[in-house]
mmCIF file of C-alpha atoms in Angstrom:
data_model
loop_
_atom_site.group_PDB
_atom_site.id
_atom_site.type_symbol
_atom_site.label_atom_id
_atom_site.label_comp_id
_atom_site.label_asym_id
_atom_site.label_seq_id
_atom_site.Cartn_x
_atom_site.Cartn_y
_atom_site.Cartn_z
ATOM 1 C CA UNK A 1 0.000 0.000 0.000
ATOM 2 C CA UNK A 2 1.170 3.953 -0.905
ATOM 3 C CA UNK A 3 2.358 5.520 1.664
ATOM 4 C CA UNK A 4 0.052 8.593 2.106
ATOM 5 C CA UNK A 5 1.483 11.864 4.400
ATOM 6 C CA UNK A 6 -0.349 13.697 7.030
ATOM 7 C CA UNK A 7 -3.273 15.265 5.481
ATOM 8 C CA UNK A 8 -1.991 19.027 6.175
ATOM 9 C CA UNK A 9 2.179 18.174 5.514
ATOM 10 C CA UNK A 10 4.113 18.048 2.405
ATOM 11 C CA UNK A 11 5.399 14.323 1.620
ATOM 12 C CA UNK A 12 9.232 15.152 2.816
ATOM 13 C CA UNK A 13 8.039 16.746 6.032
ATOM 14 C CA UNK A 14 5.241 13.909 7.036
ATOM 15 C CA UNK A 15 8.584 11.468 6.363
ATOM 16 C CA UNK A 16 10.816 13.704 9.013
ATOM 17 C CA UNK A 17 7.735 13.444 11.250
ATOM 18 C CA UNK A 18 7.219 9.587 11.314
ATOM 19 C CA UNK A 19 11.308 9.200 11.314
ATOM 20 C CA UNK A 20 11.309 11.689 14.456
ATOM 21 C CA UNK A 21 8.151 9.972 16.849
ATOM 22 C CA UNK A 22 9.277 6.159 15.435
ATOM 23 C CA UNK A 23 13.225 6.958 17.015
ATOM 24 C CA UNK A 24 11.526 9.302 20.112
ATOM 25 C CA UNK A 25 9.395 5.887 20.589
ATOM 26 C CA UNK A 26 12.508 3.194 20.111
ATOM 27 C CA UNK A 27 14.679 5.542 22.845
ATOM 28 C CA UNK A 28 11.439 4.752 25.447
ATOM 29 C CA UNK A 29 10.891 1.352 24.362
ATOM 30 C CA UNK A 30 14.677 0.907 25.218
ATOM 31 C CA UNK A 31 14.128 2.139 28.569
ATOM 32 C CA UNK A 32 13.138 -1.751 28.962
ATOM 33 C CA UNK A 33 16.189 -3.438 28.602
ATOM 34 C CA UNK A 34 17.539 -2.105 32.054
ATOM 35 C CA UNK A 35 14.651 -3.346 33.457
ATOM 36 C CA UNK A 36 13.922 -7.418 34.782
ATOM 37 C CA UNK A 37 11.346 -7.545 31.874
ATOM 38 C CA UNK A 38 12.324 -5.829 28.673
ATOM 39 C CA UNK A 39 10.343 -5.586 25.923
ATOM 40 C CA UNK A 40 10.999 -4.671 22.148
ATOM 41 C CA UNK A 41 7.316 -4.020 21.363
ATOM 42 C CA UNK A 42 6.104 -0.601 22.438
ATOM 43 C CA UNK A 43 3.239 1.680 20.393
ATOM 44 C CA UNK A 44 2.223 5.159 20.152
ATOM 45 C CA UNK A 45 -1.041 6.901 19.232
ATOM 46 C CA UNK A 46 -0.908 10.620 17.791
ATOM 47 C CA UNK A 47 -3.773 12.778 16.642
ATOM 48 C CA UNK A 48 -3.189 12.716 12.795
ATOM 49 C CA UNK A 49 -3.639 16.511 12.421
ATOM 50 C CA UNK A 50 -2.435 18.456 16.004
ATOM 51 C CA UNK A 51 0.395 15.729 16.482
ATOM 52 C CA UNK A 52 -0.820 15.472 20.320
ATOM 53 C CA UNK A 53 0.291 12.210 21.247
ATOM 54 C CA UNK A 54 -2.749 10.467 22.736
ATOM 55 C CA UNK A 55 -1.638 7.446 24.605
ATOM 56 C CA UNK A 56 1.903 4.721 24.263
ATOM 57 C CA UNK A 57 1.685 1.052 25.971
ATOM 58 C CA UNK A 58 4.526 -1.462 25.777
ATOM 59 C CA UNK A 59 3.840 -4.980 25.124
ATOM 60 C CA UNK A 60 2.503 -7.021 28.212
ATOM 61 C CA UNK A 61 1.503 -10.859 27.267
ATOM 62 C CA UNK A 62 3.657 -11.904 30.074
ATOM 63 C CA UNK A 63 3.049 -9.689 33.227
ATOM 64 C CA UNK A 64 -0.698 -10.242 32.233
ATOM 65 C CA UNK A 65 -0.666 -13.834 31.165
ATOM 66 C CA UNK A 66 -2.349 -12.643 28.246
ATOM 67 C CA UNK A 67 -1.426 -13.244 25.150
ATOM 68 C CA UNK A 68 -3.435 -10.528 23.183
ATOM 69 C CA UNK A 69 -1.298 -8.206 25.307
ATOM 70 C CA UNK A 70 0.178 -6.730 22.273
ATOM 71 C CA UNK A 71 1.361 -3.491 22.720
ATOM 72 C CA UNK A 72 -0.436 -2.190 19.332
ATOM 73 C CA UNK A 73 -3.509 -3.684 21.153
ATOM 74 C CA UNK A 74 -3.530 -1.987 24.911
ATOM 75 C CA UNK A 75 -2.657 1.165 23.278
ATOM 76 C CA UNK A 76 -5.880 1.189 20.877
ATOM 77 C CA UNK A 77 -7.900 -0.355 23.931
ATOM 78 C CA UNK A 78 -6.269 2.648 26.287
ATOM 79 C CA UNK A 79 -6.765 5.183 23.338
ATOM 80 C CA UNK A 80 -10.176 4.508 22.836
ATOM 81 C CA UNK A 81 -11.377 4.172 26.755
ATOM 82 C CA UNK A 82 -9.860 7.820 27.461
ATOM 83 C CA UNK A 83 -11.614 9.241 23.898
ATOM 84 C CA UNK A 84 -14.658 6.792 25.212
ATOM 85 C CA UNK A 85 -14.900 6.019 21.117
ATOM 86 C CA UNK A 86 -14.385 2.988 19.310
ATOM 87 C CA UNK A 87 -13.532 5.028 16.445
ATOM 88 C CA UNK A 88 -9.631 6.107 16.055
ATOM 89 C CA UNK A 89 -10.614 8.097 13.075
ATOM 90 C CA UNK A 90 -7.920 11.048 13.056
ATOM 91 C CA UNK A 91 -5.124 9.755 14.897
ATOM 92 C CA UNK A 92 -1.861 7.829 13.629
ATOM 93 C CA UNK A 93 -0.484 4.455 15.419
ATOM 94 C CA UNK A 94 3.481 4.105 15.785
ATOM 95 C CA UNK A 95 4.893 0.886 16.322
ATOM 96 C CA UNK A 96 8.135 -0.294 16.876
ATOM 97 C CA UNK A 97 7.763 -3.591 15.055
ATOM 98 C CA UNK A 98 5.767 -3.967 11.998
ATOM 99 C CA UNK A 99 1.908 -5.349 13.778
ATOM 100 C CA UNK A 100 1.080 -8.621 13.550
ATOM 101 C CA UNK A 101 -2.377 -9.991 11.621
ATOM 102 C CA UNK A 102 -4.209 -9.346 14.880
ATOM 103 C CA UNK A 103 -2.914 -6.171 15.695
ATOM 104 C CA UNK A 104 -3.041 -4.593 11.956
ATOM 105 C CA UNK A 105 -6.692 -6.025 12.271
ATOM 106 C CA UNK A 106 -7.373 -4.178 15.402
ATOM 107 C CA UNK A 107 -5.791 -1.146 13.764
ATOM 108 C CA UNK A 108 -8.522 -1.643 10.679
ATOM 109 C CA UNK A 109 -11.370 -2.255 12.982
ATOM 110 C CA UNK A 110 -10.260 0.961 15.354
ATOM 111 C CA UNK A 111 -10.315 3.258 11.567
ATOM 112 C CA UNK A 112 -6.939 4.578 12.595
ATOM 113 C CA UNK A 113 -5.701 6.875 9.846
ATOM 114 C CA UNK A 114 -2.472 5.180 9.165
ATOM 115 C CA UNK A 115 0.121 2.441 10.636
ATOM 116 C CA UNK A 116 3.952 3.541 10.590
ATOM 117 C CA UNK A 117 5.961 0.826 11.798
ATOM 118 C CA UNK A 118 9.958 0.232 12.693
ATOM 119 C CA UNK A 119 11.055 -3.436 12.372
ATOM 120 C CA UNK A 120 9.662 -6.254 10.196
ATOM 121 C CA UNK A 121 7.862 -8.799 10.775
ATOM 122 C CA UNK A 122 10.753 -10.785 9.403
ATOM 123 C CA UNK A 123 12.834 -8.904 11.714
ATOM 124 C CA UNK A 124 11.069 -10.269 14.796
ATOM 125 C CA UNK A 125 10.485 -13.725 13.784
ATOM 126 C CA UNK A 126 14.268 -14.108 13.800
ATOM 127 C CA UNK A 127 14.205 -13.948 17.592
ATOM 128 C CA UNK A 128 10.379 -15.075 18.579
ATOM 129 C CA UNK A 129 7.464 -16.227 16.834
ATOM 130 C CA UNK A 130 5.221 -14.416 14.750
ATOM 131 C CA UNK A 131 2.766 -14.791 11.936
ATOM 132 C CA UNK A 132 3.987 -13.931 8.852
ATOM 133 C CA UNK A 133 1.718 -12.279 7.101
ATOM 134 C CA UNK A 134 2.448 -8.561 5.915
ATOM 135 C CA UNK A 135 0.696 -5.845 7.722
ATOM 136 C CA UNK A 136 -0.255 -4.657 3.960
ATOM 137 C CA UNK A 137 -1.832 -7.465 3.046
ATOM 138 C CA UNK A 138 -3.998 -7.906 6.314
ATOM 139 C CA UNK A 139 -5.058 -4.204 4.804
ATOM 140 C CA UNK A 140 -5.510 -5.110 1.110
ATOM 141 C CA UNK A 141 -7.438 -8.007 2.392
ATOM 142 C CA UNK A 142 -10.059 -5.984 4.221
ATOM 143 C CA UNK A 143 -12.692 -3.852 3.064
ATOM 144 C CA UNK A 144 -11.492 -1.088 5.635
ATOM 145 C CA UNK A 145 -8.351 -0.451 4.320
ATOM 146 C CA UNK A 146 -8.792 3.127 4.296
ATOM 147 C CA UNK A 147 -5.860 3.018 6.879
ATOM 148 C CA UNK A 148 -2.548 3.206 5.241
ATOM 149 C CA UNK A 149 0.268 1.320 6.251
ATOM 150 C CA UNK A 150 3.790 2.835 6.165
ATOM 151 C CA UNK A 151 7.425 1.069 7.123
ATOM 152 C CA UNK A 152 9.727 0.682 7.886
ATOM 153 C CA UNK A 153 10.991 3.392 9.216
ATOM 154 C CA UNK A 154 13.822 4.244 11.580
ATOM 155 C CA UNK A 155 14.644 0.225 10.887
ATOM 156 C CA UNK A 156 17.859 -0.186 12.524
ATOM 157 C CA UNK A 157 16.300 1.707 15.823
ATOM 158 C CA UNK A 158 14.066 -0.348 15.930
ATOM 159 C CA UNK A 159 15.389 -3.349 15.302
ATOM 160 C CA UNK A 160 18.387 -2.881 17.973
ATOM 161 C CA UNK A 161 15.751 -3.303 20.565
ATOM 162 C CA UNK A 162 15.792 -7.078 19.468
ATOM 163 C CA UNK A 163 19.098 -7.228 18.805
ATOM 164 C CA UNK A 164 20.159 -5.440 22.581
ATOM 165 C CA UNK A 165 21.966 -8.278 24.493
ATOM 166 C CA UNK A 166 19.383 -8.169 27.486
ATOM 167 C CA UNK A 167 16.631 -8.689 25.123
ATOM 168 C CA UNK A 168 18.415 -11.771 23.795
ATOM 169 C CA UNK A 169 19.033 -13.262 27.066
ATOM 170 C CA UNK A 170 15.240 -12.624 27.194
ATOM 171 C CA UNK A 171 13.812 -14.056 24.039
ATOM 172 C CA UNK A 172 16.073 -17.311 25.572
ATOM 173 C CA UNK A 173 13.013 -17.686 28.338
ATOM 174 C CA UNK A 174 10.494 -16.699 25.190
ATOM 175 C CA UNK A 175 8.974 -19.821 23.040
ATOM 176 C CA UNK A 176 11.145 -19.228 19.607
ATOM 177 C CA UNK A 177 10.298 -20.537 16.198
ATOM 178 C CA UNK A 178 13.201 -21.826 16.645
ATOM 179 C CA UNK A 179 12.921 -23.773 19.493
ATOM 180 C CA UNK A 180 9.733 -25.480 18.381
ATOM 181 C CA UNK A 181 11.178 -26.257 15.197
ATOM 182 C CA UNK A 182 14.091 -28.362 16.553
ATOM 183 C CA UNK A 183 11.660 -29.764 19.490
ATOM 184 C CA UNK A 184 10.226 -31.986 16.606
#
C-alpha cells in the first residue's frame, strides 16, 4: 500500500515526522532493557492533524498472562477508553515492530488513519514467533483499508531493541520458532 502523508504536511516533512516519533518511541521502548522484563514491542497513538500524542503502551503478554497483550492492542484499547470512542478516526499508530495480523486487524477495525511501523515482521520472527503475514496485506485483504500502512521506518532503531543483548538473554526464556522447530 502507498504511503500517504499527514493530510496538512508536504510528503518530505510527514517522512521527518514519522522518522522523528518512530526513534523518540525506540529511545522509550529501550528504557526496557535495564529493566527485569524488557520488551521490544512498544506503540504510540498521535492525533493525525495536532500531532498530540494520545496514549503509548509497551507490550505485556507476560506480566498479564495474556497473550493478546500486544502493545499495538492496549494502546488502541487505552486510546479509545480515554476518547470513550471505538472510532480512532484522526489519529496515527506508531509501532516499533511492523503489527502482527491481529494487531493490523485491530488497527482496521479501530479506523486509525495510518500504521507507521519500525522493524519487520521478518525482523522479529528471527528472535520469537510471529505470523507472517504482511501488515499490507492484512489491509488489502479488508474492506477497511482506508488506513494506510507505512514502514519501515527508523529500521535499525528499531530493530536494535531485538538485537540489545538483554533482550536476547530474554527471548532465551520466550517460546522461539526456533525452538519449536528443533523440538520436533
Amino acid at each position: 500500500m502507498a504511503a500517504r502523508s499527514e493530510p496538512h504536511m508536504l510528503p518530505g516533512m510527514a517522512a521527518a515526522l514519522d522518522q522523528q516519533r518512530m526513534a523518540a518511541l525506540a529511545r522509550w521502548t529501550a528504557r526496557t532493557l535495564v529493566t527485569a522484563h524488557p520488551v521490544p514491542f512498544a506503540a504510540e497513538i498521535f492525533h493525525s492533524i495536532t500531532g498530540d500524542r494520545l496514549m503509548r503502551a509497551l507490550n505485556a503478554v507476560a506480566p498479564q498472562n495474556d497473550p493478546s497483550a500486544h502493545a499495538e492492542l492496549r494502546t488502541v484499547r487505552l486510546a479509545c477508553r480515554k476518547l470513550k470512542s471505538y472510532s480512532l478516526r484522526g489519529y496515527t499508530l506508531y509501532t516499533t515492530c511492523e503489527p502482527c495480523p491481529m494487531c493490523m486487524a485491530n488497527a482496521l477495525w479501530a479506523g486509525l488513519d495510518r500504521v507507521v511501523y519500525g522493524a519487520t515482521i521478518a525482523d522479529a520472527n528471527r528472535f520469537c514467533r510471529q505470523i507472517r503475514i504482511p501488515a499490507t496485506e492484512v489491509a488489502e485483504r479488508s474492506d477497511m483499508s482506508s488506513t494506510v500502512v507505512t514502514g519501515p521506518v527508523c529500521r535499525d532503531e528499531c530493530l536494535a531493541l531485538f538485537t540489545h543483548p538483554k533482550m536476547q538473554e530474554t527471548f532465551k526464556t520466550w517460546s522461539s520458532a526456533r525452538e519449536i522447530l528443533t523440538s520436533t
